[in-house]
PDB file of C-alpha atoms in Angstrom:
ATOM      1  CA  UNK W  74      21.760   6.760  10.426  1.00 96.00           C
ATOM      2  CA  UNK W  75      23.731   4.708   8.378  1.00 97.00           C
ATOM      3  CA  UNK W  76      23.204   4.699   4.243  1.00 98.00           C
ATOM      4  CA  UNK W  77      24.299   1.614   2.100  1.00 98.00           C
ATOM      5  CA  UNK W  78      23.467   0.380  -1.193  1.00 98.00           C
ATOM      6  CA  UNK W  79      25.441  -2.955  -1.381  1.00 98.00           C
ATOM      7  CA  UNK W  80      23.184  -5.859  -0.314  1.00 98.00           C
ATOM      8  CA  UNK W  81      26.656  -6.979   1.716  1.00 98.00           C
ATOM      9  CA  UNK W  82      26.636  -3.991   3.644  1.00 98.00           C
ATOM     10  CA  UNK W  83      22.997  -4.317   4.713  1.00 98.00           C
ATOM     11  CA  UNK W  84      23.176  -7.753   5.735  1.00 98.00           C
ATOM     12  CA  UNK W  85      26.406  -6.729   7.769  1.00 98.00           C
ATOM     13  CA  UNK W  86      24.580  -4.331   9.403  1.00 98.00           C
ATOM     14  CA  UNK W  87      21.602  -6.598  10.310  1.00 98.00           C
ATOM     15  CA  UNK W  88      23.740  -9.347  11.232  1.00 98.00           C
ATOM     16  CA  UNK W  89      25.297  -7.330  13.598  1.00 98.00           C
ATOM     17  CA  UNK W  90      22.093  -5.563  15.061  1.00 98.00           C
ATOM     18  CA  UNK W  91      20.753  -9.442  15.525  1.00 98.00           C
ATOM     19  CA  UNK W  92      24.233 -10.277  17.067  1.00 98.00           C
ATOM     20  CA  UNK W  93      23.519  -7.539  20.047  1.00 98.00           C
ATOM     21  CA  UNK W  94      19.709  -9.350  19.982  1.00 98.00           C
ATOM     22  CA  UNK W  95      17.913  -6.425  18.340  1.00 98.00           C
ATOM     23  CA  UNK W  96      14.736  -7.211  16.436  1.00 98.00           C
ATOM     24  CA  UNK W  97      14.835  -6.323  12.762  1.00 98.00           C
ATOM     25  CA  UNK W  98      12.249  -3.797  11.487  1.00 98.00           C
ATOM     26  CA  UNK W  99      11.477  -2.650   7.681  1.00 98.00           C
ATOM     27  CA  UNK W 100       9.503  -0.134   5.918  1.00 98.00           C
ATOM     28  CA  UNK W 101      10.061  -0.584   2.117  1.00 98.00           C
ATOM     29  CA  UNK W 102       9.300   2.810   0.510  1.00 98.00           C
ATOM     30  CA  UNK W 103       9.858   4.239  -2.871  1.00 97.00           C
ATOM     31  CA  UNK W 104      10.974   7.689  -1.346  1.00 97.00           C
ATOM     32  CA  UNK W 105       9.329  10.955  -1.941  1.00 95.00           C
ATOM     33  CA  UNK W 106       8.188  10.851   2.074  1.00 97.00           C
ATOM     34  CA  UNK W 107       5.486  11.876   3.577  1.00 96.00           C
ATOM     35  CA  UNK W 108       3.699  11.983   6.853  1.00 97.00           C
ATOM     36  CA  UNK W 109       1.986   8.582   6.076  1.00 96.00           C
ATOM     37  CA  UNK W 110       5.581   7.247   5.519  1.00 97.00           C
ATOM     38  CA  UNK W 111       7.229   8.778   8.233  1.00 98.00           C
ATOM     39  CA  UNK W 112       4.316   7.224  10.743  1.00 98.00           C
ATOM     40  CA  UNK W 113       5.286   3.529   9.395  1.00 98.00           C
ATOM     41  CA  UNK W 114       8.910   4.491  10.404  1.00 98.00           C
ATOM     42  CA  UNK W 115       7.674   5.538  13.903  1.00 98.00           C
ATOM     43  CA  UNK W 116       5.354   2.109  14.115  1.00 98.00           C
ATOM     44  CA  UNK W 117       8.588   0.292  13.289  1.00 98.00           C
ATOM     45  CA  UNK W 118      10.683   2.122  15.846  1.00 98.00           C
ATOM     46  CA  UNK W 119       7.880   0.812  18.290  1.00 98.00           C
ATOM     47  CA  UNK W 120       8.123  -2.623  17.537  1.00 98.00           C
ATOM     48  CA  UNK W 121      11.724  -3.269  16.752  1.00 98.00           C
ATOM     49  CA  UNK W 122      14.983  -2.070  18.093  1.00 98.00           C
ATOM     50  CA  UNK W 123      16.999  -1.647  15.397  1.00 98.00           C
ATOM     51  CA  UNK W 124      14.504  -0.267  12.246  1.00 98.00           C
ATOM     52  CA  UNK W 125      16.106  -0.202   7.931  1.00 98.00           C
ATOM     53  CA  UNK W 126      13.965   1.606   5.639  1.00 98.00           C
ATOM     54  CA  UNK W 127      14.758   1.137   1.851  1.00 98.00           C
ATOM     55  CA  UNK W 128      14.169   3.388  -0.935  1.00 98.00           C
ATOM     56  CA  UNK W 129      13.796   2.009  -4.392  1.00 98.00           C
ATOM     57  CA  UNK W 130      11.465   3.297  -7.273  1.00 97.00           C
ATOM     58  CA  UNK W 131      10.307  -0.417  -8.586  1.00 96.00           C
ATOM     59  CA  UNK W 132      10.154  -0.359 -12.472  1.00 95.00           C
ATOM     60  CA  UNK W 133       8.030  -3.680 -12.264  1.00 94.00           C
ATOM     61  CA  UNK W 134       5.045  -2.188 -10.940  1.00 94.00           C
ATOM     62  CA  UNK W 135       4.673   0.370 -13.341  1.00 92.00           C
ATOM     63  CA  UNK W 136       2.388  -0.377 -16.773  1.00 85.00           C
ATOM     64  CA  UNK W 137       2.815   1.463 -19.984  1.00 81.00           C
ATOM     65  CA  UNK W 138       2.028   4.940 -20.125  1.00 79.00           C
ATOM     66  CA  UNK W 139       2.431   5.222 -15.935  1.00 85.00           C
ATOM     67  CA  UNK W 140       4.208   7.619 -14.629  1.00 85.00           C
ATOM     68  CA  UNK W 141       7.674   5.852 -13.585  1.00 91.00           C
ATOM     69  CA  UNK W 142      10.153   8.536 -15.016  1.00 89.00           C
ATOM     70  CA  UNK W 143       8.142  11.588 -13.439  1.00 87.00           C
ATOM     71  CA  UNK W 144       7.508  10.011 -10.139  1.00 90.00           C
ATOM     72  CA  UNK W 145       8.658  12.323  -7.430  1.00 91.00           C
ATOM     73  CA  UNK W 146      12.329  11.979  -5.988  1.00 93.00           C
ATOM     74  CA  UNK W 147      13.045  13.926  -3.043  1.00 95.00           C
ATOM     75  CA  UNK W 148      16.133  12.039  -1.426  1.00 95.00           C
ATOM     76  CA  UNK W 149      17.621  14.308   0.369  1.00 96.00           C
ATOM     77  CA  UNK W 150      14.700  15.346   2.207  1.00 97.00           C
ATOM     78  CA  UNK W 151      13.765  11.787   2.939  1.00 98.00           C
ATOM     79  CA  UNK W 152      17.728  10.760   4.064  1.00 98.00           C
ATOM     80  CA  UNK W 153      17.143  14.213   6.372  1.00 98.00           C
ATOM     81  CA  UNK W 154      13.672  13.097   7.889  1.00 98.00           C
ATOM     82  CA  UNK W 155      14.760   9.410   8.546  1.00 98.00           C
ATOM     83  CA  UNK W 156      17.630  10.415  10.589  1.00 98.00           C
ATOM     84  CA  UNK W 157      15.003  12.955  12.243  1.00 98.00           C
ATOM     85  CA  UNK W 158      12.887  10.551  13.144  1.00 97.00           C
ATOM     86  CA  UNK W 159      16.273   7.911  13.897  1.00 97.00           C
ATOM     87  CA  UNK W 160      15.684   5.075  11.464  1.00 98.00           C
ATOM     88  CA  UNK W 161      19.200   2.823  11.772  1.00 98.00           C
ATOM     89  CA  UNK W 162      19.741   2.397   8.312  1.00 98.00           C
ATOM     90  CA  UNK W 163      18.503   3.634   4.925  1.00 98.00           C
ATOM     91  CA  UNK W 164      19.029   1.331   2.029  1.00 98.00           C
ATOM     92  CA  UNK W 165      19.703   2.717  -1.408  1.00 98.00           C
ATOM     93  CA  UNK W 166      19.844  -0.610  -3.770  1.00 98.00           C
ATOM     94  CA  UNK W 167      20.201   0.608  -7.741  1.00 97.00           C
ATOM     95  CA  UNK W 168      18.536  -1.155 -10.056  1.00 96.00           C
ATOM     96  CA  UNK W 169      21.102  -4.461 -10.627  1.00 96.00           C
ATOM     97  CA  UNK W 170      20.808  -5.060  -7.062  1.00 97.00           C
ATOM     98  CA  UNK W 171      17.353  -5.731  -7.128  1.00 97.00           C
ATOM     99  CA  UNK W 172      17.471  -7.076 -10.659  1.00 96.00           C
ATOM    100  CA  UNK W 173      20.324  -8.836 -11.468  1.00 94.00           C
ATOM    101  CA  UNK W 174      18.880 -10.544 -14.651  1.00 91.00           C
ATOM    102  CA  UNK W 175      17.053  -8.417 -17.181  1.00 92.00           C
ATOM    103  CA  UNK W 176      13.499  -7.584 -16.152  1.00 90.00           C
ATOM    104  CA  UNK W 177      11.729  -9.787 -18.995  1.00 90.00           C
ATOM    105  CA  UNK W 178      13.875 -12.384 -17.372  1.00 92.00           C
ATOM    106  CA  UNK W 179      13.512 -12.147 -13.922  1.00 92.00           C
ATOM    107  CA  UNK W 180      12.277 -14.436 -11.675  1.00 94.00           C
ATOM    108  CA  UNK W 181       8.443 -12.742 -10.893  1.00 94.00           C
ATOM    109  CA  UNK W 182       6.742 -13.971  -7.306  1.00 96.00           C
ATOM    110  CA  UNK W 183       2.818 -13.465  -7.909  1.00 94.00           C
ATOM    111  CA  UNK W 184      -0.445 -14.108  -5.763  1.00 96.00           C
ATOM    112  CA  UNK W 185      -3.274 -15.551  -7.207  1.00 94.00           C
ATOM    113  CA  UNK W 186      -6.644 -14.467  -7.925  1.00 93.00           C
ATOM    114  CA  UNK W 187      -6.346 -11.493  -5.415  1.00 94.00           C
ATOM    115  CA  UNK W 188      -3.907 -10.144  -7.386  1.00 93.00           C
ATOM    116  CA  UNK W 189      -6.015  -9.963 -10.277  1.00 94.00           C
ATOM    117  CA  UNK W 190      -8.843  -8.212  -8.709  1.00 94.00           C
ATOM    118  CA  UNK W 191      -9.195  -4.658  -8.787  1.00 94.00           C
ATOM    119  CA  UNK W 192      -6.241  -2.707  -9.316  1.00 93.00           C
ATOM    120  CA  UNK W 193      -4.952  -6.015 -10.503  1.00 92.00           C
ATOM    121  CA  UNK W 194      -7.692  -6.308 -13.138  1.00 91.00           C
ATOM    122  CA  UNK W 195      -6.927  -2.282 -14.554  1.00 84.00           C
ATOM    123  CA  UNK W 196      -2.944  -2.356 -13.817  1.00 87.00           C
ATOM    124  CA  UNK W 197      -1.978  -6.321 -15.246  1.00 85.00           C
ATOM    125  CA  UNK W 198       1.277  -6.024 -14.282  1.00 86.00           C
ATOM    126  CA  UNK W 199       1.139  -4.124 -11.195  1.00 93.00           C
ATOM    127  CA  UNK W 200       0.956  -6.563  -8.182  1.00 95.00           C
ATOM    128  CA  UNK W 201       3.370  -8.871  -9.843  1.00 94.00           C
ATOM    129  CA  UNK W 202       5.709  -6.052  -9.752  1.00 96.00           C
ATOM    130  CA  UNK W 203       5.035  -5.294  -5.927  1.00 97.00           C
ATOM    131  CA  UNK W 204       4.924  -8.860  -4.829  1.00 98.00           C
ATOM    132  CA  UNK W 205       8.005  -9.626  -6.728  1.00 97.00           C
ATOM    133  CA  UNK W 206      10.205  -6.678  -5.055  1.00 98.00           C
ATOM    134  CA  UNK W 207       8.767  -7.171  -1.402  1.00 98.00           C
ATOM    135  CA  UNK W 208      10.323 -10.702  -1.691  1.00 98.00           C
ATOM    136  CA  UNK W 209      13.268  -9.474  -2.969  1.00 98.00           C
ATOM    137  CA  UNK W 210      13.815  -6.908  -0.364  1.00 98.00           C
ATOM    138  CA  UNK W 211      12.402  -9.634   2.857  1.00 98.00           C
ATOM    139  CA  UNK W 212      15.246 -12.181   1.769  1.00 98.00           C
ATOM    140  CA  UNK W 213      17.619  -9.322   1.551  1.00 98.00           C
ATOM    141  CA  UNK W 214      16.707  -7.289   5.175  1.00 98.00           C
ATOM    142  CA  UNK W 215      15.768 -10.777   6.664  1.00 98.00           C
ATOM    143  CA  UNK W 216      13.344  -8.338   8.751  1.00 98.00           C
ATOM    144  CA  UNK W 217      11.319  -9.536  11.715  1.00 98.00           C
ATOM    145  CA  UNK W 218       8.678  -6.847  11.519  1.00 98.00           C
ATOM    146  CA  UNK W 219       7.625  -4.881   8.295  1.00 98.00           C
ATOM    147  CA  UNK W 220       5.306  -2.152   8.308  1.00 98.00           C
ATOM    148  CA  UNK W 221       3.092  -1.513   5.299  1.00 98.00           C
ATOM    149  CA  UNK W 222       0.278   1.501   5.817  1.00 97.00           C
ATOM    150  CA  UNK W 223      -3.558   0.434   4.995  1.00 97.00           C
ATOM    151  CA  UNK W 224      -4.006   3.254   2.407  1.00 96.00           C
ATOM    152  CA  UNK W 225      -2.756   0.433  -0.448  1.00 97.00           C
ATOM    153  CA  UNK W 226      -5.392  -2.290   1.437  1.00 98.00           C
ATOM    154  CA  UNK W 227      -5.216  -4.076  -1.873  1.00 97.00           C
ATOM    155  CA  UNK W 228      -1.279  -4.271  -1.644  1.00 97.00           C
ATOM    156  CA  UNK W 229      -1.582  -5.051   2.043  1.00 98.00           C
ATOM    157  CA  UNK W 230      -3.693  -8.179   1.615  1.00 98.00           C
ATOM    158  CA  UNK W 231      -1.827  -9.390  -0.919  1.00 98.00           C
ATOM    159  CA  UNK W 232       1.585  -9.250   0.831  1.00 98.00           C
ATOM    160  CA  UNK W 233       0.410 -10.802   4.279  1.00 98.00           C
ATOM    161  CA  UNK W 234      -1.065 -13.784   1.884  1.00 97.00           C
ATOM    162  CA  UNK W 235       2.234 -14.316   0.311  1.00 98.00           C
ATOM    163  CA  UNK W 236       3.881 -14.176   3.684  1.00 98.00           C
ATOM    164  CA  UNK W 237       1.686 -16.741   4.579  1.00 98.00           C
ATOM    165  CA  UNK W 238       2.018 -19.102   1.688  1.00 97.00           C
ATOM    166  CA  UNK W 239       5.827 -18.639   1.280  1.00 97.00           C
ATOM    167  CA  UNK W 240       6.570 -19.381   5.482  1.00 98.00           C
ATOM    168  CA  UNK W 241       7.953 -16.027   5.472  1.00 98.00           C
ATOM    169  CA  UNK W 242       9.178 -15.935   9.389  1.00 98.00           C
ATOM    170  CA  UNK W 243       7.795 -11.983   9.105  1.00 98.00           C
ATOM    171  CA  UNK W 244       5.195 -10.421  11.166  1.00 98.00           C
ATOM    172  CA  UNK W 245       3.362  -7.789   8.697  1.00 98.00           C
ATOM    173  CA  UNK W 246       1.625  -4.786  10.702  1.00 98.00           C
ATOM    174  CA  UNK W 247      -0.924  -2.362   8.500  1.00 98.00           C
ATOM    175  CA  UNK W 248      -1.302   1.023  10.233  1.00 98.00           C
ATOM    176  CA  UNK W 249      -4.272   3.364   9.311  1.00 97.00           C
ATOM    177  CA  UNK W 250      -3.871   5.649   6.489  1.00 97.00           C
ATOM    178  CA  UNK W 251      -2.910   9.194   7.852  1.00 97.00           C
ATOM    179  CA  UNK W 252      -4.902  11.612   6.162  1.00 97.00           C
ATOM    180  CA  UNK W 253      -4.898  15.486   5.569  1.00 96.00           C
ATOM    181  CA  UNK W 254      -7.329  17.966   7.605  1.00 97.00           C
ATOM    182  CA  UNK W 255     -10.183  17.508   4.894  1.00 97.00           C
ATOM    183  CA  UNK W 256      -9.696  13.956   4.861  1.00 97.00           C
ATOM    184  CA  UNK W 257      -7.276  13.682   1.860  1.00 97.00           C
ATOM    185  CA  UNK W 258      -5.112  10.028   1.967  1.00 97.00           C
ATOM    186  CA  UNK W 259      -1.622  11.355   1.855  1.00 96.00           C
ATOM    187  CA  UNK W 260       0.098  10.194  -1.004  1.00 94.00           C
ATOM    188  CA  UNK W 261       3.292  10.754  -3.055  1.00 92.00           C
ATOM    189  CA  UNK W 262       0.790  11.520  -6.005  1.00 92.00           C
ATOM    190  CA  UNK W 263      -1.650  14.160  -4.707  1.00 95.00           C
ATOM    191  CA  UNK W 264       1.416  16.559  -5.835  1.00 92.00           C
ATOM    192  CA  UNK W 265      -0.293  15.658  -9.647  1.00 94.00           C
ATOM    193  CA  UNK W 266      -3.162  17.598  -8.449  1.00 97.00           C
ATOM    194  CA  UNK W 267      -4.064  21.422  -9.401  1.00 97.00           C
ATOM    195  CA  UNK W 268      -5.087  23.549  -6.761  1.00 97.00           C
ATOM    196  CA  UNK W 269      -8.819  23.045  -8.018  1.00 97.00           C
ATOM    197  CA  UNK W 270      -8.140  18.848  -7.735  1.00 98.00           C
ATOM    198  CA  UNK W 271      -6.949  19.353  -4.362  1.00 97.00           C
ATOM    199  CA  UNK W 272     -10.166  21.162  -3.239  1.00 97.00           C
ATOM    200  CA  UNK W 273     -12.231  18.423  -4.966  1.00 97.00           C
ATOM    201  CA  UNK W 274     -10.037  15.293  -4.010  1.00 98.00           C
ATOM    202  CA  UNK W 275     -11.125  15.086  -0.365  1.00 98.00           C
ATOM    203  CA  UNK W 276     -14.807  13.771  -1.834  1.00 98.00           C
ATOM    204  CA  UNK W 277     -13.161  10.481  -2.587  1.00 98.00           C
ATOM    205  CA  UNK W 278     -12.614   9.699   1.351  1.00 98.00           C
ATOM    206  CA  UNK W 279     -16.308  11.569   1.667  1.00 98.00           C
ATOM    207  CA  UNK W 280     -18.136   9.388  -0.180  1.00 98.00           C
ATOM    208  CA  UNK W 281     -16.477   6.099   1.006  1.00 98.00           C
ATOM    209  CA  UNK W 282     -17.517   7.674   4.647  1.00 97.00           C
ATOM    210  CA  UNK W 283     -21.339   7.715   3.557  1.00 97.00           C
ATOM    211  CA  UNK W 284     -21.103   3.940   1.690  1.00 97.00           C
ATOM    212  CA  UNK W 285     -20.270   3.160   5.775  1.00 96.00           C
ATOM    213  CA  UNK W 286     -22.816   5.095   8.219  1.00 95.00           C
ATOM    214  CA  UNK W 287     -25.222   3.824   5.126  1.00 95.00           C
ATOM    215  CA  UNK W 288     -24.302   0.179   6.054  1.00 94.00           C
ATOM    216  CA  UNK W 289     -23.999   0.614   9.960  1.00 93.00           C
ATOM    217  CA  UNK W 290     -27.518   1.931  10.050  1.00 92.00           C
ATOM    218  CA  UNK W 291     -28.762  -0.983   8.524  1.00 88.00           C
ATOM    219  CA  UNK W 292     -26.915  -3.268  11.114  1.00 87.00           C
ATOM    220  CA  UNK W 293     -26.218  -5.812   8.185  1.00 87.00           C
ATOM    221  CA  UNK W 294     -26.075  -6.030   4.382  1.00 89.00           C
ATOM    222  CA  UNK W 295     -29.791  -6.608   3.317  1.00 87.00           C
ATOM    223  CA  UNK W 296     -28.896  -7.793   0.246  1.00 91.00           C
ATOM    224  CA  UNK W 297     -26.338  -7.734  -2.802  1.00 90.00           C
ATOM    225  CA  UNK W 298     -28.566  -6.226  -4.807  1.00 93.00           C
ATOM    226  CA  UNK W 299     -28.978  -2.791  -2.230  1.00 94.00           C
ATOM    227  CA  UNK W 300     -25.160  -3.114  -1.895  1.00 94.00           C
ATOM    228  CA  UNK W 301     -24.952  -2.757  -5.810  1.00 95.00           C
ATOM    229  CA  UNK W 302     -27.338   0.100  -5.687  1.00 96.00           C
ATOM    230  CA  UNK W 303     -25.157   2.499  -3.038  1.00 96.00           C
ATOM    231  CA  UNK W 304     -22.033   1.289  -5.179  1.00 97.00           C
ATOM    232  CA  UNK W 305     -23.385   2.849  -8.460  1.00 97.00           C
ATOM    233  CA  UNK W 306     -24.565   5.910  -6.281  1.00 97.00           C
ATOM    234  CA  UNK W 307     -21.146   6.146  -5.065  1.00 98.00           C
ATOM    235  CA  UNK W 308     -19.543   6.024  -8.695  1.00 98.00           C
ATOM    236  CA  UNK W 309     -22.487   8.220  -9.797  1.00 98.00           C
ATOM    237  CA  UNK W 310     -21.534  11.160  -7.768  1.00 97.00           C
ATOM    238  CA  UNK W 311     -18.110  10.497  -8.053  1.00 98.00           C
ATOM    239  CA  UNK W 312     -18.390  11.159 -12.085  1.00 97.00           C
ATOM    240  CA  UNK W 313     -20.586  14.186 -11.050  1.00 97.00           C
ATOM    241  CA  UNK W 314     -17.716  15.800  -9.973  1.00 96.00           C
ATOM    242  CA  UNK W 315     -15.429  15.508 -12.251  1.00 96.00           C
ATOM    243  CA  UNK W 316     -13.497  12.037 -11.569  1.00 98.00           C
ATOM    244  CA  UNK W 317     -13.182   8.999 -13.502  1.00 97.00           C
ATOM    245  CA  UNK W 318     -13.830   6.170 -11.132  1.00 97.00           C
ATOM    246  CA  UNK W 319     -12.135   3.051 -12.273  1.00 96.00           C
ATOM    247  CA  UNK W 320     -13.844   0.457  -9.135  1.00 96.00           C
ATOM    248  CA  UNK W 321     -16.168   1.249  -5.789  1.00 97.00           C
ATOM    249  CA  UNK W 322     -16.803  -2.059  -4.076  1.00 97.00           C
ATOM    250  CA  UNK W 323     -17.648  -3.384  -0.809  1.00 97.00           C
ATOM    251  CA  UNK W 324     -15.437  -6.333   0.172  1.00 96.00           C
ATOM    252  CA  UNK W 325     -14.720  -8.580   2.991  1.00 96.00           C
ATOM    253  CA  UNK W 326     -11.570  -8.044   4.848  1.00 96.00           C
ATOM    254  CA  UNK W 327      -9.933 -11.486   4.694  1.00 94.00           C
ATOM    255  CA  UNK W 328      -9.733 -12.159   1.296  1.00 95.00           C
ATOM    256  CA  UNK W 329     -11.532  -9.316  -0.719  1.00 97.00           C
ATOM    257  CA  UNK W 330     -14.060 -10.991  -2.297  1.00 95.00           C
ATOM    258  CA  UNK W 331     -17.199  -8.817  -2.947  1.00 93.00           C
ATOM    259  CA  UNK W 332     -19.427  -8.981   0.655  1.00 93.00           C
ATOM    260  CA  UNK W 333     -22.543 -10.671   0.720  1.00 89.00           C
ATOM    261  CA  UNK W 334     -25.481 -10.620   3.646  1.00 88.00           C
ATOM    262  CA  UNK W 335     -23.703 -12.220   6.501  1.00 89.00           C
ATOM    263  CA  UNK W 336     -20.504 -10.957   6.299  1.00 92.00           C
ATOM    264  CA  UNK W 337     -19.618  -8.664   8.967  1.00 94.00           C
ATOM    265  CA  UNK W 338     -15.714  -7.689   8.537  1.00 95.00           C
ATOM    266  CA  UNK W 339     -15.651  -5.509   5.268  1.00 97.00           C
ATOM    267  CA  UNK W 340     -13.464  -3.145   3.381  1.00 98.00           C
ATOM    268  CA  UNK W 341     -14.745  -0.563   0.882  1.00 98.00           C
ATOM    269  CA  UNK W 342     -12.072  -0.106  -1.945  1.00 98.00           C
ATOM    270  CA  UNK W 343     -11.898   2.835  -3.953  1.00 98.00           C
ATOM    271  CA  UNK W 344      -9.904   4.341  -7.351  1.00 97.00           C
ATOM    272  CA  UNK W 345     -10.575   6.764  -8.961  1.00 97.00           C
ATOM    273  CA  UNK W 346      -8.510   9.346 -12.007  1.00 97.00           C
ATOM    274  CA  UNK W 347      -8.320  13.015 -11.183  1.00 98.00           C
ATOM    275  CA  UNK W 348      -6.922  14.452 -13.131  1.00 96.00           C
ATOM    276  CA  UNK W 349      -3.248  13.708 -13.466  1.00 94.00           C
ATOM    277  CA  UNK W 350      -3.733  11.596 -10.040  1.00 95.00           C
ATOM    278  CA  UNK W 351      -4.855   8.186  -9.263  1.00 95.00           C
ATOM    279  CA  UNK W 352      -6.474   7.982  -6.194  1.00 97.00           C
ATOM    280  CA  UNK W 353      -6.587   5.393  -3.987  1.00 97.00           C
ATOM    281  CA  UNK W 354      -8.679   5.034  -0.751  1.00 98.00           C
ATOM    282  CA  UNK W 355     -10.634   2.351   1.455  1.00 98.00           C
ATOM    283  CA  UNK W 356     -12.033   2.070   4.903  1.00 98.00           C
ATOM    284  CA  UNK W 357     -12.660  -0.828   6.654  1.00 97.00           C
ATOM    285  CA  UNK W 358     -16.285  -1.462   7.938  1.00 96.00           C
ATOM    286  CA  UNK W 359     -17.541  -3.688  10.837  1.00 94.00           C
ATOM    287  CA  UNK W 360     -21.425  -4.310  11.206  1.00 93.00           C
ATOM    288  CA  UNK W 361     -23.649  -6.583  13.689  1.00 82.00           C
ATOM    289  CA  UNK W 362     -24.266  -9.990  12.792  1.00 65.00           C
ATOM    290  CA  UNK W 363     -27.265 -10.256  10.687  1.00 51.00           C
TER     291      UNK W 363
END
């Protein structure tokens, strides 16, 4: 596996992976791997002959008071696994690659509306952060293929919309969150948790669970107002337990709007503090036609 860290270097290399006709693949990371990462590689690998992965901890999508100068770095473990697992090339940008102009200067690439939902509405500047890097990275890997994992379904949406509206020639694939033996989403932050916050954690993916076998034995939302009613619950038992849930909703899948009777293709979103951690979790939902 190859490392580089000049954009000129990475488009050499993908110029001459497309020269032997190899299709591109890309899983953007910001390091600190874990199984859940590792699988996107593997998806990749299935999809695309020749596969980059990139490593870059994006200031942008961090607010005030977030944890961007204690988020985990682990590079040599993650250079070690990606040759493991035989990822092509590993790209290292610093900083002034991927922002060349100052950051309260730089060009910022947003989505609309379902950007501001959610962890949108409690992190302002997150998704304009994520949005604005992914673009950055797509026009400099020119991928054919990237692979994002569902866990972030939020994140996911958001970036296959502004594929869409920006004629991105990229074919985005979301793979299922990989999850520990209780149930736990992986994540580079469940290392926040105490041993005590890792026992409770898995409740999170738990409760989400019950939101779902309660909707597919109904068949069909009965109304908004039930739907409210086993939100609260959800929240409810959440606090119960010693979390501080920041949004439980019920969504549909397209666009993430909160579902309604009729809709049949839904998403439950969760986030939630513990402690030190922000969780994130969701699982998508599919019920009869009412």
């Amino acid at each position: 596996m190859n490392k580089v860290e000049r954009v000129s270097s990475l488009r050499a290399a993908v110029s001459a992976a497309r020269k032997e006709r190899k299709t591109i693949g890309f899983v953007p990371t910001m390091g600190n791997l874990h199984e859940g990462h590792l699988e996107l590689v593997r998806q990749a690998k299935q999809r695309a002959e020749f596969v980059v992965v990139s490593i870059f901890v994006n200031p942008t999508q961090f607010g005030a008071n977030e944890d961007l100068d204690n988020y985990p770095a682990t590079p040599e473990e993650d250079a070690r696994s990606l040759a493991e697992l035989g990822a092509d090339l590993l790209f290292l940008p610093e900083l002034t690659t991927m922002y060349p102009s100052a950051l309260e200067e730089q060009t910022v690439v947003y989505v609309p509306k379902i950007g501001d939902l959610y962890c949108g509405k409690d992190r302002p500047e997150h998704f304009y952060g994520v949005t604005t890097v992914v673009s950055r990275l797509f026009n400099m890997v020119q991928p054919d293929i990237a692979v994002f994992g569902k866990k972030d379904y939020q994140q996911l949406t958001i970036i296959r919309r502004m594929v869409e509206d920006l004629a991105y020639p990229i074919q985005v694939v979301g793979v299922d969150t990989i999850r520990a033996d209780d149930g736990l989403a992986l994540s580079s932050r469940n290392g926040y948790l105490t041993a005590a916050e890792l026992r409770a954690a898995p409740l999170l993916a738990k409760i989400l669970n019950e939101m779902a076998v309660r909707m597919q034995d109904k068949g069909a939302i009965p109304s908004k107002k039930w739907l409210r009613e086993i939100e609260s619950e959800a929240k409810a038992e959440l606090l119960s337990k010693g979390f501080s849930p920041q949004y439980i909703t019920v969504c549909r899948q397209s666009d993430l709007q909160p579902a309604k009777r009729g809709d049949t293709k839904l998403v439950v979103l969760a986030a939630a503090q513990l402690g030190k951690a922000r969780l994130i979790d969701n699982l998508e939902v599919e019920l009869t036609e009412s």
